[in-house]
Coordinates of C-alpha atoms in Angstrom, one line a residue:
M1 CA 85.1 98.7 156.2
N2 CA 82.0 97.6 154.2
D3 CA 84.0 98.0 151.0
H4 CA 86.8 95.9 152.5
R5 CA 84.2 93.2 153.4
G6 CA 83.1 93.1 149.8
Q7 CA 86.7 92.8 148.6
L8 CA 87.3 90.0 151.2
A9 CA 84.2 88.2 149.9
L10 CA 85.7 88.2 146.4
F11 CA 89.1 87.0 147.7
V12 CA 87.4 84.2 149.7
L13 CA 85.7 83.0 146.5
F14 CA 89.1 83.0 144.7
R15 CA 90.7 81.1 147.6
L16 CA 87.9 78.5 147.9
S17 CA 88.1 77.7 144.2
R18 CA 91.8 76.9 144.7
S19 CA 91.1 74.8 147.8
V20 CA 88.5 72.6 145.9
A21 CA 91.0 72.1 143.0
A22 CA 93.8 71.4 145.4
G23 CA 91.8 68.8 147.3
M24 CA 91.0 67.1 144.0
I25 CA 94.6 67.1 142.8
T26 CA 95.9 65.9 146.2
I27 CA 93.9 62.7 145.9
A28 CA 94.2 62.1 142.2
F29 CA 97.8 62.9 141.5
P30 CA 99.4 59.8 143.2
Y31 CA 96.9 57.5 141.6
L32 CA 97.6 59.1 138.2
V33 CA 101.3 58.6 138.6
L34 CA 101.2 55.1 140.1
T35 CA 98.2 53.4 138.5
Y36 CA 97.4 55.4 135.4
H37 CA 100.9 56.0 134.1
H38 CA 102.5 53.1 136.1
Y39 CA 105.5 55.0 137.3
S40 CA 107.3 53.9 140.4
P41 CA 107.0 55.2 143.9
L42 CA 110.5 56.6 143.6
Q43 CA 109.4 58.7 140.6
L44 CA 106.4 59.9 142.6
G45 CA 108.8 60.9 145.4
L46 CA 111.0 62.8 143.0
L47 CA 108.0 64.6 141.6
Y48 CA 107.0 65.7 145.1
T49 CA 110.5 66.7 146.0
S50 CA 110.9 68.9 142.8
A51 CA 107.5 70.5 143.7
A52 CA 108.6 71.3 147.2
V53 CA 111.9 72.9 146.1
A54 CA 110.1 74.8 143.4
T55 CA 107.4 76.0 145.8
A56 CA 110.0 77.4 148.1
A57 CA 111.9 79.1 145.3
L58 CA 108.8 80.5 143.7
G59 CA 107.4 81.7 147.0
L60 CA 110.6 83.7 147.6
L61 CA 110.6 85.1 144.0
F62 CA 106.9 86.1 144.1
G63 CA 107.5 87.5 147.6
F64 CA 110.0 90.0 146.2
L65 CA 107.6 90.7 143.3
T66 CA 104.8 91.4 145.7
D67 CA 106.8 94.3 147.4
T68 CA 107.7 95.9 144.0
W69 CA 104.9 95.1 141.5
G70 CA 101.9 94.9 143.8
R71 CA 100.1 92.3 145.9
V72 CA 96.9 91.6 143.9
R73 CA 98.7 91.6 140.5
T74 CA 101.3 89.2 141.8
L75 CA 98.7 87.0 143.3
F76 CA 96.8 86.9 139.9
L77 CA 100.0 85.8 138.2
V78 CA 100.7 83.1 140.8
G79 CA 97.0 82.1 140.6
L80 CA 97.4 81.3 136.9
L81 CA 100.0 78.6 137.7
L82 CA 97.6 76.1 139.3
P83 CA 95.1 75.9 136.4
V84 CA 98.0 75.9 133.9
S85 CA 99.6 73.0 135.7
S86 CA 96.5 70.9 135.9
A87 CA 95.8 71.6 132.2
I88 CA 99.3 70.3 131.3
V89 CA 98.6 67.1 133.3
F90 CA 95.3 66.6 131.5
L91 CA 96.5 67.4 127.9
S92 CA 99.9 65.6 127.9
N93 CA 101.6 62.3 128.5
G94 CA 105.1 61.5 129.7
L95 CA 107.2 62.1 132.8
L96 CA 108.7 65.5 131.7
P97 CA 105.3 67.2 131.4
L98 CA 104.4 65.8 134.9
F99 CA 107.6 67.4 136.3
I100 CA 106.7 70.7 134.7
A101 CA 103.2 70.6 136.0
T102 CA 104.2 69.7 139.6
I103 CA 106.8 72.5 139.6
L104 CA 104.2 75.1 138.4
G105 CA 101.4 73.8 140.5
G106 CA 103.4 73.0 143.6
Y107 CA 102.1 69.4 144.1
S108 CA 104.4 69.0 147.0
A109 CA 102.3 67.2 149.6
T110 CA 104.3 69.0 152.2
G111 CA 101.4 70.9 153.7
S112 CA 97.8 70.1 154.6
L113 CA 94.8 71.0 152.4
M114 CA 94.4 74.1 154.5
E115 CA 98.0 75.2 154.4
G116 CA 99.1 74.9 150.8
G117 CA 100.1 71.3 150.1
V118 CA 99.1 72.1 146.5
G119 CA 99.7 75.6 145.1
G120 CA 101.8 76.6 148.1
A121 CA 103.7 79.3 146.2
A122 CA 100.6 81.5 146.5
Q123 CA 100.3 81.2 150.3
P124 CA 102.6 84.1 151.3
I125 CA 101.0 86.5 148.9
Q126 CA 97.5 85.5 150.0
T127 CA 98.6 86.4 153.5
A128 CA 99.9 89.8 152.3
V129 CA 96.6 90.5 150.5
V130 CA 94.5 89.5 153.6
T131 CA 96.7 91.9 155.6
S132 CA 95.8 94.7 153.2
L133 CA 92.0 94.0 153.5
T134 CA 91.8 93.7 157.3
S135 CA 92.7 95.7 160.4
S136 CA 94.8 94.6 163.2
E137 CA 91.7 94.1 165.4
D138 CA 90.0 91.6 163.1
R139 CA 92.9 90.1 161.3
T140 CA 93.2 87.0 163.5
F141 CA 89.5 86.4 163.0
W142 CA 89.8 86.5 159.2
F143 CA 93.0 84.3 159.2
S144 CA 91.1 81.7 161.2
I145 CA 88.0 81.8 159.1
L146 CA 89.9 81.6 155.8
T147 CA 92.1 78.7 156.9
F148 CA 89.1 76.9 158.3
L149 CA 87.2 77.3 155.0
S150 CA 90.2 76.3 153.0
G151 CA 90.5 73.0 154.9
M152 CA 86.8 72.2 154.6
F153 CA 86.6 73.0 150.9
G154 CA 89.8 71.1 150.3
A155 CA 88.1 68.1 151.9
L156 CA 85.1 68.7 149.6
G157 CA 87.5 68.6 146.6
A158 CA 89.0 65.4 147.8
L159 CA 85.5 63.8 148.0
L160 CA 84.6 65.1 144.5
A161 CA 87.8 63.5 143.1
K162 CA 86.6 60.1 144.4
H163 CA 83.7 60.1 141.9
A164 CA 85.6 61.1 138.7
D165 CA 88.0 59.4 136.3
V166 CA 91.5 60.1 137.5
R167 CA 92.6 61.9 134.4
N168 CA 89.4 64.0 134.1
V169 CA 90.0 65.2 137.7
F170 CA 92.7 67.5 136.3
L171 CA 90.3 69.0 133.7
Y172 CA 87.8 69.8 136.5
A173 CA 90.6 71.2 138.6
T174 CA 91.6 73.5 135.7
L175 CA 88.1 74.8 135.2
I176 CA 87.4 75.3 139.0
S177 CA 90.7 77.0 139.8
G178 CA 90.6 79.0 136.6
S179 CA 87.1 80.3 137.4
G180 CA 88.4 81.7 140.7
L181 CA 90.6 84.1 138.9
V182 CA 87.5 86.0 137.7
F183 CA 86.8 87.0 141.3
L184 CA 90.4 88.0 142.0
A185 CA 90.3 90.4 139.0
F186 CA 87.9 92.6 140.9
V187 CA 89.8 92.7 144.2
R188 CA 91.3 96.1 145.1
A189 CA 93.6 96.2 148.1
A190 CA 96.0 98.7 149.5
E191 CA 99.5 98.4 147.9
F192 CA 102.9 99.0 149.5
R193 CA 106.0 99.5 147.3
G194 CA 109.2 98.4 149.0
N195 CA 112.9 99.2 148.3
L196 CA 114.7 96.0 147.4
R197 CA 118.0 97.4 148.6
R198 CA 116.7 97.9 152.2
L199 CA 115.1 95.6 154.7
H200 CA 114.4 97.5 157.9
S201 CA 112.6 94.5 159.4
K202 CA 115.5 92.1 159.0
I203 CA 115.9 91.5 162.7
I204 CA 112.2 90.5 163.2
I205 CA 112.4 88.5 159.9
G206 CA 115.5 86.7 161.2
K207 CA 113.7 85.8 164.4
F208 CA 110.7 84.4 162.6
T209 CA 113.0 82.6 160.2
I210 CA 114.7 80.8 163.1
T211 CA 111.4 79.7 164.6
G212 CA 110.1 78.9 161.2
I213 CA 113.1 76.5 160.6
L214 CA 112.4 74.7 163.8
N215 CA 108.6 74.6 163.1
G216 CA 109.3 73.2 159.6
F217 CA 111.8 70.6 160.9
T218 CA 109.4 69.3 163.5
Q219 CA 106.5 69.1 161.0
G220 CA 108.7 67.1 158.6
L221 CA 109.8 64.8 161.4
V222 CA 106.4 63.6 162.5
V223 CA 103.4 64.9 160.4
P224 CA 104.0 62.9 157.2
F225 CA 104.7 59.7 159.2
L226 CA 101.8 59.5 161.6
I227 CA 99.8 57.3 159.3
P228 CA 102.8 55.0 158.5
F229 CA 103.3 54.8 162.3
F230 CA 99.8 53.4 162.7
V231 CA 100.2 51.1 159.8
I232 CA 103.5 49.7 161.1
V233 CA 102.8 49.5 164.8
Y234 CA 99.0 48.9 165.0
H235 CA 98.4 47.4 161.5
V236 CA 95.4 49.7 160.9
P237 CA 93.6 49.0 157.6
K238 CA 93.3 51.7 155.0
S239 CA 89.5 51.8 155.3
E240 CA 89.7 52.7 159.0
M241 CA 92.7 55.0 158.6
A242 CA 90.8 57.1 156.0
V243 CA 88.0 57.7 158.4
F244 CA 90.4 58.7 161.2
A245 CA 92.3 61.0 158.9
F246 CA 89.1 62.7 157.8
A247 CA 88.0 63.2 161.5
S248 CA 91.4 64.5 162.5
G249 CA 91.5 67.0 159.6
T250 CA 87.9 68.2 160.3
L251 CA 88.8 68.7 164.0
A252 CA 91.9 70.7 163.1
S253 CA 89.8 72.9 160.8
F254 CA 87.3 73.7 163.5
A255 CA 90.0 74.3 166.1
L256 CA 91.2 77.2 164.0
L257 CA 88.0 79.0 164.9
A258 CA 89.2 79.3 168.5
A259 CA 92.2 81.4 167.5
P260 CA 90.6 84.9 168.2
R261 CA 89.6 83.8 171.7
L262 CA 93.0 82.2 172.2
E263 CA 94.7 85.5 171.3
Q264 CA 92.5 87.5 173.6
T265 CA 93.0 85.2 176.6
L266 CA 96.7 84.1 176.2
G267 CA 98.3 86.5 173.7
F268 CA 100.6 85.5 170.9
V269 CA 103.5 83.7 172.6
R270 CA 101.5 81.8 175.3
S271 CA 99.0 80.6 172.7
I272 CA 101.9 79.0 170.8
A273 CA 103.4 77.6 174.1
V274 CA 100.2 76.1 175.5
T275 CA 98.8 74.5 172.3
R276 CA 102.1 73.2 170.9
G277 CA 103.4 72.3 174.3
I278 CA 100.4 70.0 175.1
G279 CA 100.7 68.5 171.6
T280 CA 104.4 67.8 172.1
V281 CA 103.8 65.9 175.4
L282 CA 101.2 63.8 173.7
L283 CA 103.4 62.9 170.7
L284 CA 106.3 62.1 173.0
L285 CA 104.1 59.5 174.8
L286 CA 102.8 58.0 171.5
P287 CA 105.7 55.6 170.7
F288 CA 106.2 54.5 174.4
W289 CA 102.6 53.9 175.6
H290 CA 101.2 51.2 173.4
V291 CA 97.5 51.6 174.1
Y292 CA 95.6 51.8 170.8
L293 CA 92.8 54.0 172.1
F294 CA 95.2 56.5 173.6
A295 CA 97.3 56.5 170.3
L296 CA 94.1 57.1 168.3
A297 CA 93.1 60.0 170.6
V298 CA 96.6 61.6 170.1
Y299 CA 96.3 61.2 166.4
L300 CA 92.9 63.0 166.4
V301 CA 93.8 65.9 168.6
T302 CA 97.5 66.8 167.9
P303 CA 96.9 68.3 164.4
A304 CA 94.3 70.6 166.0
L305 CA 96.8 71.6 168.7
R306 CA 99.5 72.2 166.2
V307 CA 97.4 74.6 164.0
M308 CA 95.2 76.2 166.5
A309 CA 97.5 79.2 167.2
L310 CA 98.5 79.5 163.5
P311 CA 96.2 82.5 162.8
V312 CA 97.5 84.3 165.9
Q313 CA 101.1 83.7 164.7
R314 CA 100.3 85.1 161.3
T315 CA 98.7 88.2 162.8
A316 CA 101.8 88.8 164.9
F317 CA 104.0 88.3 161.9
T318 CA 102.1 90.8 159.8
E319 CA 102.0 93.4 162.6
M320 CA 105.8 93.3 163.3
V321 CA 107.0 93.5 159.8
K322 CA 106.9 96.7 157.8
P323 CA 104.0 96.6 155.2
D324 CA 106.3 97.3 152.2
E325 CA 108.6 94.3 153.3
L326 CA 105.8 91.8 154.1
G327 CA 106.0 89.9 150.7
R328 CA 109.7 89.3 151.0
A329 CA 109.4 88.4 154.7
L330 CA 106.8 85.8 154.0
G331 CA 108.7 84.4 151.1
I332 CA 111.9 84.1 153.2
N333 CA 110.0 82.4 156.0
Q334 CA 108.4 79.9 153.6
V335 CA 111.8 78.9 152.1
A336 CA 113.2 78.3 155.6
R337 CA 110.2 76.3 156.7
L338 CA 110.0 74.1 153.6
G339 CA 113.7 73.5 153.5
A340 CA 113.8 72.4 157.2
S341 CA 110.7 70.3 156.6
S342 CA 112.4 68.4 153.8
G343 CA 115.3 67.6 156.2
G344 CA 112.9 66.3 158.9
I345 CA 111.2 64.1 156.3
T346 CA 114.5 62.6 155.2
L347 CA 115.7 62.0 158.8
T348 CA 112.5 60.2 159.8
G349 CA 112.4 58.2 156.6
Y350 CA 115.9 56.8 157.5
L351 CA 115.0 56.2 161.2
F352 CA 111.7 54.4 160.3
N353 CA 113.7 52.3 157.7
V354 CA 116.0 51.1 160.5
S355 CA 113.0 50.5 162.9
E356 CA 113.8 53.4 165.2
F357 CA 110.2 54.4 165.6
A358 CA 110.6 56.3 168.8
A359 CA 113.6 58.5 167.9
P360 CA 111.7 61.0 165.6
F361 CA 109.2 61.7 168.4
C362 CA 112.0 62.3 170.9
I363 CA 113.8 64.6 168.5
Y364 CA 110.5 66.4 167.9
A365 CA 110.0 67.0 171.6
V366 CA 113.5 68.4 172.1
T367 CA 113.2 70.6 169.0
M368 CA 109.8 71.9 169.9
A369 CA 110.8 72.7 173.5
A370 CA 113.7 74.7 172.1
N371 CA 111.3 76.4 169.7
I372 CA 108.9 77.4 172.4
Y373 CA 111.8 78.8 174.4
L374 CA 112.8 80.9 171.5
Y375 CA 109.3 82.3 171.1
F376 CA 109.5 83.6 174.7
R377 CA 113.0 84.8 174.1
F378 CA 112.3 86.6 170.9
F379 CA 108.7 87.9 171.2
Y380 CA 107.2 87.8 174.7
H381 CA 108.3 91.3 175.6
G382 CA 108.1 92.9 172.2
H383 CA 104.7 92.1 170.8
P384 CA 102.0 94.8 171.2
R385 CA 99.5 92.1 172.3
S386 CA 101.8 90.5 174.8
P387 CA 100.0 89.6 178.0
E388 CA 102.3 91.9 179.9
K389 CA 100.9 95.0 178.0
T390 CA 97.2 94.2 177.8

């Protein structure tokens, strides 16, 4: 166990270097595209879309490679993509190199700083490596700690980007994310070789894929449009919204630390149902009850409610899927989630464009209710930590 703690410490250093670099890139990239190169918002949107599609495809590809070539070696290969991508941005000019860089680095803006909005192709493999370095008893604890630290160091990276020239940010991101590979080179984790012709966990993978599609769709419906909602409905200035966004993200990061206690008291399924159920009710009220202080409170707490049970969900996923199929399972889940998220973004973009501001929140509530029902239907009786069996 002590050896595993040393390996986890090295992995944490690798992951935090990526989080700092990702936070820097998240802030700097839109300014580089729009104000430094003077490209249009449409071109920025196309860059983000290409990155989201590439992240899903690469996540699936590297998920298969994880089960055949090895978890740590595959993660090292994926880890190279982020510093290579930021180096391309720093060293080149023109739209084509930007497309190549966004595809390699996954500058998709489809996830938070703690969940792979940059470099998201590495997310499934990191989960597989953490699974190798932890036991079922402490896995939720480590998932919550790692995700919390990723969010906080991502925020630190965003602050660092504020004080640097927009182009030089990508040089610093290259050096920081590249240095993290040194730590990963010394990580040794248990490896599981899978048979690509067989997938014994396909039923469980299918169930998590269905819930992942609904999770991704609801995320795309509302999460990217919360700030635009406040700008359109309440005319909140950018200076105030930046403070609220920082506070909301910080609260969400700290909420992740409650995941182990949540798992012990409620179990996997009820943790999902309670946290996301409360968040759904609050979001449903948001477009109908026009009280600014209430709306602000909803904005501050709903991200925390949405991610609070995420480490519990990851632990359940890794325990139900066979170890030699985990890489593929995580890659398949990511493809489903990101694809559905893109659909939700497109739908809400259209609805906001025609001034239907309440419709996305209503669709969100119905979809999330169906998703919670499916969690009970699929997992409540089968999970080893189900409240019925503890």
